Short mmCIF file of C-alpha atoms and ligand atoms in Angstrom, two decimals:
data_model
loop_
_atom_site.label_atom_id
_atom_site.label_comp_id
_atom_site.label_asym_id
_atom_site.label_seq_id
_atom_site.Cartn_x
_atom_site.Cartn_y
_atom_site.Cartn_z
CA MET A 6 70.05 -3.54 101.48
CA ARG A 7 70.65 -7.15 102.48
CA THR A 8 70.45 -6.41 106.21
CA MET A 9 67.32 -4.38 105.76
CA THR A 10 65.76 -7.25 103.89
CA ARG A 11 66.67 -9.71 106.65
CA GLN A 12 65.18 -7.43 109.26
CA LYS A 13 62.08 -7.22 107.18
CA TYR A 14 61.82 -11.01 107.14
CA SER A 15 62.01 -11.28 110.92
CA GLY A 16 59.20 -8.77 111.28
CA HIS A 17 57.06 -11.09 109.26
CA PHE A 18 57.86 -14.39 110.96
CA THR A 19 54.54 -14.48 112.74
CA LYS A 20 52.66 -13.99 109.49
CA ILE A 21 53.05 -17.48 108.13
CA VAL A 22 50.40 -17.58 105.49
CA MET A 23 49.50 -14.96 102.91
CA GLY A 24 46.41 -15.71 100.86
CA GLY A 25 46.80 -19.39 101.74
CA VAL A 26 50.46 -19.37 100.68
CA ASP A 27 53.17 -20.32 103.18
CA THR A 28 55.23 -17.14 103.20
CA ILE A 29 58.21 -18.54 105.08
CA ARG A 30 58.62 -21.47 102.70
CA THR A 31 58.20 -19.18 99.70
CA LEU A 32 60.79 -16.70 100.95
CA LYS A 33 63.25 -19.47 101.77
CA LEU A 34 63.01 -20.86 98.25
CA LEU A 35 63.16 -17.41 96.66
CA GLY A 36 66.33 -16.75 98.68
CA LYS A 37 67.86 -20.02 97.48
CA TRP A 38 66.87 -19.20 93.89
CA SER A 39 68.40 -15.74 93.96
CA ALA A 40 71.59 -17.03 95.67
CA ASN A 41 71.93 -19.52 92.79
CA ARG A 42 71.22 -16.72 90.34
CA ALA A 43 73.94 -14.58 91.92
CA VAL A 44 76.56 -17.23 91.12
CA GLY A 45 75.22 -17.70 87.59
CA ARG A 46 73.37 -20.94 88.38
CA ARG A 47 69.89 -21.12 86.93
CA ARG A 48 67.27 -23.21 88.64
CA PRO A 49 63.49 -23.57 88.25
CA LEU A 50 61.10 -21.61 90.43
CA ILE A 51 57.73 -22.76 89.14
CA ALA A 52 56.64 -26.36 88.62
CA VAL A 53 54.27 -27.36 85.85
CA PHE A 54 53.08 -30.95 86.12
CA SER A 55 51.44 -32.41 83.06
CA MET A 56 49.69 -35.15 84.97
CA THR A 57 48.51 -37.36 82.13
CA HIS A 58 48.80 -37.95 78.41
CA TYR A 59 45.00 -38.19 78.18
CA CYS A 60 42.50 -35.42 77.50
CA ASN A 61 38.83 -35.87 76.61
CA PHE A 62 38.89 -32.81 74.27
CA TYR A 63 39.97 -32.37 70.66
CA CYS A 64 41.58 -28.90 70.48
CA PRO A 65 43.51 -28.59 67.20
CA MET A 66 46.18 -26.32 68.73
CA CYS A 67 47.17 -28.91 71.32
CA PRO A 68 48.95 -32.27 71.00
CA PHE A 69 46.56 -33.70 73.61
CA GLY A 70 43.67 -32.95 71.26
CA ASP A 71 44.52 -36.10 69.27
CA ALA A 72 41.34 -37.63 67.77
CA ASP A 73 42.38 -41.20 68.58
CA LYS A 74 41.17 -41.23 72.19
CA GLU A 75 41.51 -44.99 72.57
CA GLY A 76 45.13 -44.80 71.49
CA GLN A 77 45.64 -41.86 73.85
CA MET A 78 44.12 -43.80 76.74
CA ALA A 79 46.39 -46.75 75.99
CA LEU A 80 49.36 -44.37 75.91
CA ALA A 81 48.31 -42.90 79.25
CA ARG A 82 47.99 -46.37 80.77
CA ARG A 83 51.42 -47.28 79.46
CA LYS A 84 53.34 -44.09 80.13
CA ASP A 85 51.64 -41.98 82.81
CA LEU A 86 53.50 -41.98 86.11
CA THR A 87 51.88 -43.96 88.90
CA THR A 88 50.62 -42.23 92.04
CA GLU A 89 53.79 -43.10 93.94
CA GLN A 90 56.06 -42.00 91.10
CA TRP A 91 54.30 -38.61 90.93
CA LYS A 92 54.74 -38.22 94.67
CA ALA A 93 58.48 -38.92 94.32
CA VAL A 94 58.68 -36.29 91.55
CA PHE A 95 56.74 -33.77 93.68
CA ASP A 96 59.18 -34.37 96.56
CA LYS A 97 62.16 -33.59 94.32
CA VAL A 98 60.67 -30.55 92.68
CA SER A 99 59.24 -29.04 95.87
CA LYS A 100 62.83 -28.41 97.06
CA TYR A 101 63.09 -25.70 94.40
CA CYS A 102 59.71 -24.48 93.29
CA VAL A 103 57.49 -22.01 95.07
CA TRP A 104 54.34 -22.89 93.14
CA ALA A 105 52.80 -25.88 91.37
CA ILE A 106 50.67 -25.72 88.27
CA VAL A 107 48.76 -28.92 87.68
CA GLU A 108 47.66 -29.45 84.10
CA GLY A 109 47.41 -32.16 81.51
CA GLY A 110 46.10 -33.61 79.30
CA GLU A 111 43.12 -33.22 81.55
CA PRO A 112 44.43 -33.67 85.12
CA THR A 113 41.00 -34.32 86.62
CA SER A 114 40.69 -37.45 84.45
CA ARG A 115 43.20 -39.21 86.69
CA PRO A 116 41.40 -41.34 89.32
CA ASP A 117 44.05 -40.32 91.88
CA PHE A 118 43.78 -36.61 91.03
CA MET A 119 42.58 -35.53 94.49
CA GLU A 120 45.15 -37.69 96.27
CA LEU A 121 47.95 -36.05 94.27
CA VAL A 122 46.64 -32.54 94.85
CA LYS A 123 46.41 -33.25 98.57
CA TYR A 124 49.97 -34.52 98.52
CA LEU A 125 51.20 -31.28 96.94
CA HIS A 126 49.24 -29.33 99.51
CA GLY A 127 50.94 -31.42 102.23
CA LEU A 128 54.29 -30.30 100.80
CA LYS A 129 53.06 -26.71 101.27
CA MET A 130 53.11 -26.06 97.57
CA PRO A 131 50.38 -23.67 96.47
CA VAL A 132 48.52 -25.24 93.55
CA THR A 133 46.91 -23.77 90.46
CA LEU A 134 44.75 -26.29 88.65
CA ILE A 135 44.43 -25.76 84.91
CA SER A 136 41.40 -27.67 83.66
CA ASN A 137 38.98 -27.76 80.77
CA CYS A 138 36.36 -28.03 83.55
CA SER A 139 34.41 -30.79 81.84
CA LEU A 140 34.84 -33.29 84.69
CA LEU A 141 34.52 -31.00 87.68
CA HIS A 142 31.06 -32.37 88.49
CA THR A 143 32.76 -35.68 89.31
CA ILE A 144 34.97 -34.08 91.97
CA ASP A 145 34.30 -33.06 95.55
CA LEU A 146 34.69 -29.30 95.05
CA ASP A 147 34.54 -28.48 98.77
CA GLU A 148 37.51 -30.78 99.25
CA LEU A 149 39.28 -29.33 96.22
CA ARG A 150 38.87 -25.77 97.55
CA LYS A 151 40.82 -26.72 100.68
CA HIS A 152 43.85 -27.90 98.72
CA ILE A 153 44.33 -25.54 95.82
CA GLN A 154 44.71 -21.79 95.35
CA PHE A 155 42.42 -21.55 92.35
CA VAL A 156 41.24 -23.13 89.14
CA THR A 157 42.36 -21.67 85.85
CA CYS A 158 39.46 -22.54 83.56
CA SER A 159 40.65 -23.19 80.07
CA ILE A 160 37.69 -21.55 78.29
CA ASP A 161 38.59 -20.43 74.82
CA SER A 162 35.21 -19.01 73.94
CA THR A 163 32.15 -17.96 75.91
CA TYR A 164 29.94 -18.67 72.87
CA GLU A 165 28.72 -22.17 72.14
CA GLU A 166 29.49 -22.21 68.43
CA SER A 167 33.07 -20.94 68.68
CA TYR A 168 33.71 -22.98 71.80
CA CYS A 169 32.70 -26.19 70.07
CA LYS A 170 34.82 -25.31 67.04
CA VAL A 171 37.96 -24.47 69.03
CA ARG A 172 37.63 -27.43 71.35
CA GLY A 173 36.26 -29.97 68.90
CA VAL A 174 33.37 -30.92 71.20
CA ASN A 175 29.58 -30.99 70.86
CA PRO A 176 27.06 -28.49 72.33
CA HIS A 177 26.20 -30.94 75.10
CA MET A 178 29.82 -30.72 76.33
CA TYR A 179 29.73 -26.92 76.13
CA ARG A 180 26.67 -26.87 78.39
CA ARG A 181 28.27 -29.33 80.78
CA VAL A 182 31.29 -27.05 81.12
CA MET A 183 29.08 -23.98 81.66
CA ASP A 184 27.16 -25.87 84.39
CA ASN A 185 30.45 -26.82 86.00
CA LEU A 186 31.57 -23.17 86.05
CA HIS A 187 28.41 -22.39 88.01
CA LEU A 188 29.30 -25.25 90.38
CA LEU A 189 32.68 -23.59 91.02
CA THR A 190 30.89 -20.38 91.99
CA GLU A 191 28.38 -22.26 94.14
CA HIS A 192 31.16 -24.06 96.00
CA LYS A 193 33.18 -20.85 96.32
CA VAL A 194 36.18 -22.21 94.43
CA SER A 195 38.20 -19.22 93.14
CA HIS A 196 38.52 -19.40 89.41
CA TYR A 197 39.56 -17.35 86.47
CA PHE A 198 39.56 -17.86 82.72
CA ASN A 199 42.47 -18.50 80.46
CA SER A 200 41.66 -18.25 76.78
CA VAL A 201 43.67 -19.02 73.69
CA ILE A 202 42.83 -16.56 70.93
CA THR A 203 42.60 -18.26 67.56
CA LYS A 204 40.98 -17.24 64.29
CA TYR A 205 37.77 -18.86 65.55
CA ASN A 206 37.06 -16.69 68.60
CA THR A 207 38.30 -13.15 67.82
CA GLN A 208 34.87 -11.52 67.57
CA GLU A 209 33.98 -11.69 71.27
CA PHE A 210 37.25 -9.89 72.10
CA ILE A 211 36.71 -7.29 69.42
CA ASP A 212 33.14 -6.52 70.59
CA GLN A 213 34.20 -7.02 74.25
CA THR A 214 31.23 -9.27 75.07
CA TYR A 215 33.76 -11.84 76.28
CA PHE A 216 34.30 -9.84 79.47
CA ASP A 217 30.61 -9.59 80.44
CA ARG A 218 30.07 -13.24 79.74
CA ALA A 219 33.17 -14.24 81.73
CA ARG A 220 31.89 -12.20 84.67
CA GLU A 221 28.46 -13.82 84.42
CA LEU A 222 30.25 -17.16 84.65
CA GLY A 223 31.91 -16.16 87.92
CA ALA A 224 35.40 -15.27 86.64
CA SER A 225 36.90 -12.34 88.51
CA ALA A 226 39.95 -12.33 86.26
CA VAL A 227 40.90 -13.40 82.76
CA SER A 228 44.14 -14.13 80.96
CA PHE A 229 44.83 -14.67 77.27
CA THR A 230 47.41 -15.72 74.81
CA PHE A 231 47.32 -15.73 71.05
CA VAL A 232 47.76 -19.24 69.75
CA GLU A 233 51.32 -20.25 68.97
CA ASP A 234 51.09 -22.33 65.83
CA ARG A 235 52.40 -25.88 66.19
CA SER A 236 55.40 -26.82 64.12
CA ASP A 237 54.20 -30.44 63.69
CA VAL A 238 51.03 -29.59 61.71
CA ASP A 239 50.47 -27.87 58.39
CA TYR A 240 47.65 -25.51 59.39
CA SER A 241 47.64 -22.14 61.12
CA LEU A 242 45.09 -21.10 63.73
CA LEU A 243 46.48 -17.61 64.20
CA PRO A 244 44.17 -14.78 63.08
CA ASP A 245 45.51 -12.52 60.31
CA ARG A 246 47.58 -9.51 61.38
CA GLN A 247 44.76 -7.00 60.89
CA THR A 248 42.39 -9.03 63.07
CA MET A 249 45.10 -9.54 65.70
CA ASN A 250 45.55 -5.78 65.82
CA LYS A 251 41.81 -5.24 66.30
CA VAL A 252 41.82 -7.76 69.16
CA CYS A 253 44.83 -6.07 70.80
CA GLU A 254 43.31 -2.59 70.46
CA SER A 255 40.00 -3.74 71.89
CA ILE A 256 41.60 -5.54 74.87
CA LEU A 257 43.77 -2.48 75.59
CA ASP A 258 40.65 -0.30 75.40
CA TYR A 259 38.85 -2.61 77.85
CA MET A 260 41.85 -2.59 80.20
CA GLY A 261 41.90 1.22 80.17
CA LYS A 262 38.18 1.40 81.00
CA GLN A 263 38.48 -1.32 83.62
CA LYS A 264 41.31 0.50 85.36
CA GLU A 265 39.31 3.71 85.44
CA LYS A 266 35.88 2.41 86.37
CA GLY A 267 36.38 -1.17 87.58
CA GLY A 268 33.47 -3.53 87.18
CA GLY A 269 34.41 -6.31 84.77
CA PRO A 270 36.99 -9.03 85.24
CA GLN A 271 40.59 -7.97 85.65
CA VAL A 272 42.97 -8.80 82.80
CA MET A 273 45.97 -10.62 84.20
CA ILE A 274 48.32 -10.26 81.27
CA PRO A 275 50.06 -6.87 81.22
CA PRO A 276 49.19 -4.35 78.48
CA GLU A 277 52.78 -4.55 77.12
CA TYR A 278 51.99 -7.95 75.63
CA PHE A 279 49.25 -6.46 73.45
CA ARG A 280 51.19 -3.26 72.72
CA GLN A 281 54.18 -5.26 71.52
CA ILE A 282 52.03 -7.43 69.26
CA LEU A 283 50.40 -4.29 67.84
CA GLU A 284 53.77 -2.73 67.19
CA HIS A 285 55.93 -5.70 66.22
CA GLY A 286 53.48 -8.47 65.40
CA ARG A 287 54.97 -10.53 68.23
CA GLY A 288 55.99 -10.40 71.89
CA ILE A 289 59.45 -9.04 72.64
CA PHE A 290 61.97 -10.45 75.10
CA ASP A 291 65.74 -10.40 75.43
CA GLU A 292 66.20 -13.96 76.52
CA CYS A 293 63.72 -16.82 76.79
CA GLY A 294 62.84 -17.55 80.41
CA VAL A 295 61.67 -21.12 79.90
CA TRP A 296 64.35 -22.28 82.38
CA LYS A 297 62.44 -20.60 85.25
CA SER A 298 59.81 -23.35 85.09
CA ILE A 299 60.18 -27.08 85.24
CA PHE A 300 57.69 -28.67 82.82
CA VAL A 301 57.30 -32.28 83.84
CA ASN A 302 55.63 -34.49 81.24
CA GLY A 303 53.13 -37.21 82.15
CA ASP A 304 55.89 -39.83 82.08
CA GLY A 305 58.16 -37.84 84.42
CA THR A 306 60.46 -36.52 81.70
CA VAL A 307 61.68 -32.98 81.19
CA MET A 308 62.70 -31.66 77.77
CA VAL A 309 65.64 -29.30 77.67
CA PRO A 310 65.20 -26.50 76.92
CA CYS A 311 61.55 -27.06 75.88
CA TRP A 312 59.01 -29.18 74.00
CA LYS A 313 60.08 -27.76 70.64
CA PHE A 314 63.39 -29.58 70.96
CA ASN A 315 61.67 -32.87 71.54
CA GLY A 316 64.19 -35.65 70.96
CA PRO A 317 65.77 -38.42 73.03
CA GLU A 318 69.04 -36.48 73.31
CA ASN A 319 67.20 -33.58 75.01
CA THR A 320 64.94 -35.67 77.27
CA TYR A 321 65.76 -36.37 80.91
CA SER A 322 63.71 -38.41 83.35
CA LEU A 323 63.16 -36.94 86.79
CA LEU A 324 62.92 -40.50 88.10
CA GLU A 325 66.57 -41.00 87.18
CA HIS A 326 68.11 -37.53 87.36
CA SER A 327 68.15 -34.78 89.94
CA VAL A 328 66.89 -31.27 89.19
CA ASP A 329 70.50 -30.05 89.56
CA GLU A 330 71.71 -32.53 86.96
CA ILE A 331 68.99 -31.60 84.49
CA TRP A 332 69.46 -27.86 85.00
CA SER A 333 73.20 -28.28 84.33
CA ALA A 334 72.54 -29.79 80.87
CA PRO A 335 74.30 -28.06 77.96
CA GLN A 336 71.06 -27.81 75.92
CA TRP A 337 69.93 -24.86 78.07
CA ASP A 338 72.25 -22.77 75.93
CA ILE A 339 69.74 -23.10 73.07
CA ALA A 340 67.28 -20.95 75.03
CA ARG A 341 69.80 -18.13 75.39
CA THR A 342 69.36 -17.14 71.77
CA CYS A 343 66.10 -18.80 70.67
CA HIS A 344 63.15 -16.46 70.05
CA ASP A 345 60.91 -18.97 68.26
CA CYS A 346 57.88 -18.40 70.49
CA GLU A 347 56.37 -15.28 68.99
CA VAL A 348 53.06 -14.84 70.79
CA LEU A 349 52.86 -17.59 73.41
CA GLY A 350 51.75 -15.75 76.53
CA CYS A 351 53.34 -18.09 79.09
CA ILE A 352 56.76 -17.89 77.44
CA TRP A 353 56.50 -14.13 76.99
CA TYR A 354 55.62 -13.97 80.67
CA SER A 355 58.45 -16.13 81.88
CA SER A 356 60.86 -14.00 79.89
CA GLN A 357 59.80 -10.89 81.79
CA PRO A 358 60.92 -9.82 85.30
CA VAL A 359 59.87 -12.23 88.05
CA SER A 360 57.18 -9.93 89.46
CA THR A 361 55.45 -9.79 86.07
CA PHE A 362 55.86 -13.54 85.72
CA ALA A 363 54.25 -14.12 89.13
CA ARG A 364 51.15 -12.09 88.34
CA ASN A 365 49.58 -14.56 85.97
CA TYR A 366 49.15 -18.14 87.17
CA MET A 367 50.30 -17.46 90.69
CA ARG A 368 48.17 -14.71 92.13
CA GLY A 369 49.37 -14.01 95.67
CA LEU A 370 52.99 -14.74 94.79
CA GLY A 371 53.45 -11.35 93.14
CA LYS A 372 52.29 -9.70 96.35
CA ILE A 373 54.75 -11.69 98.45
CA ILE A 374 57.62 -10.75 96.15
CA SER A 375 56.78 -7.06 96.04
CA GLN A 376 56.25 -6.86 99.80
CA GLU A 377 59.00 -9.13 101.02
CA ARG A 378 61.67 -9.32 98.32
CA PRO A 379 61.30 -6.13 96.27
CA GLU A 380 64.88 -6.49 94.98
CA LEU A 381 63.73 -9.64 93.16
CA ALA A 382 60.91 -7.87 91.38
CA GLU A 383 63.06 -6.75 88.49
CA ALA A 384 65.34 -9.80 88.43
CA VAL A 385 65.24 -11.59 85.10
S1 LIG B 25 41.37 -29.17 76.74
FE1 LIG B 25 43.48 -28.44 77.08
S2 LIG B 25 44.75 -30.32 77.24
FE2 LIG B 25 42.78 -30.89 76.33
S3 LIG B 25 43.14 -30.88 74.11
FE3 LIG B 25 42.29 -28.86 74.71
S4 LIG B 25 44.06 -27.53 75.12
FE4 LIG B 25 44.77 -29.68 75.09
S1 LIG B 26 61.60 -19.27 72.70
FE1 LIG B 26 62.71 -21.09 71.97
S2 LIG B 26 63.67 -21.99 73.78
FE2 LIG B 26 62.09 -20.56 74.47
S3 LIG B 26 60.27 -21.84 74.81
FE3 LIG B 26 60.15 -20.98 72.72
S4 LIG B 26 61.08 -22.53 71.40
FE4 LIG B 26 61.71 -22.98 73.50
#
């Protein structure tokens, strides 16, 4: 099996880039990752860079939605990594990770946003930008297109009223975002939608108008997660169980029709996610896969095993520690038995086999794995 795989590699050496992704680099890192895995050493494969503590939106499900924007800006000025510090972090992380997800706060609010994206591109890291899309009109989109794989548009509702409610913004901002989505289409920047389903936006999924409206806004694919309620607030944004079931049934119905007839945007989250929520009221996984991604906070820290265990004893700075040191920390053991994330799509995903994991934020990577390293496809 091993020899066959090696032979397969050599046959592909001339094909350096697949869908804009450097295949040789990706395969090298996947090989290193699985060799580590074989000796029981876990290391990250996907990088998530939370570029700033600042976001111009007010989403209640997100810590960056804080209403005190002046305080948040001051925090960002005080704690956000500088351009050079981010570059040093990118250098370290790029030795392990096949893909970079750039998010925030709102990453495009950083004045050096394009410089940092170009730097990642220079390191041959494919980049997914997750953005609320409200500032895209301030960016050179033709330049952006050259340096990223696609934009994941964080669009929780396609209707003005629900959108404004979920995101805590006014109708003027909603229209600005919609205009910016058209700009992405005009400038041929690949984009898809990622939506958090809360009690405020269930109707458009139940009546399936969400899909038509997403297509009209240029999204060829969509991904969702139910909201995972925050433990630091005393309100719940999750719809009741009956409504969640209606949403799941309707999305599964749409996926069935879409598979048969095509037409609307493709749903990037597998049907199992919705089936499990229908059946068990939550997503099911044996062991949390949060260790497969390195989530770097705006100040360069990493929390082990995740943000829910936020405390100085679990926080490591990438400016001071190596990835190897951080991934050898004893706190990773917490994730071996923790199942606290019940419906959070990204954690459900990362706890699934790698090929499933790769299908969501990293389109193109799944294809490389299934074509070049099929034995990895079922690795957990
Ligand atoms: S737009 Fe995104 S980062 Fe900003 S507050 Fe909302 S969910 Fe958080
Ligand atoms: S399941 Fe537990 S360890 Fe995993 S991300 Fe959620 S809270 Fe963290």
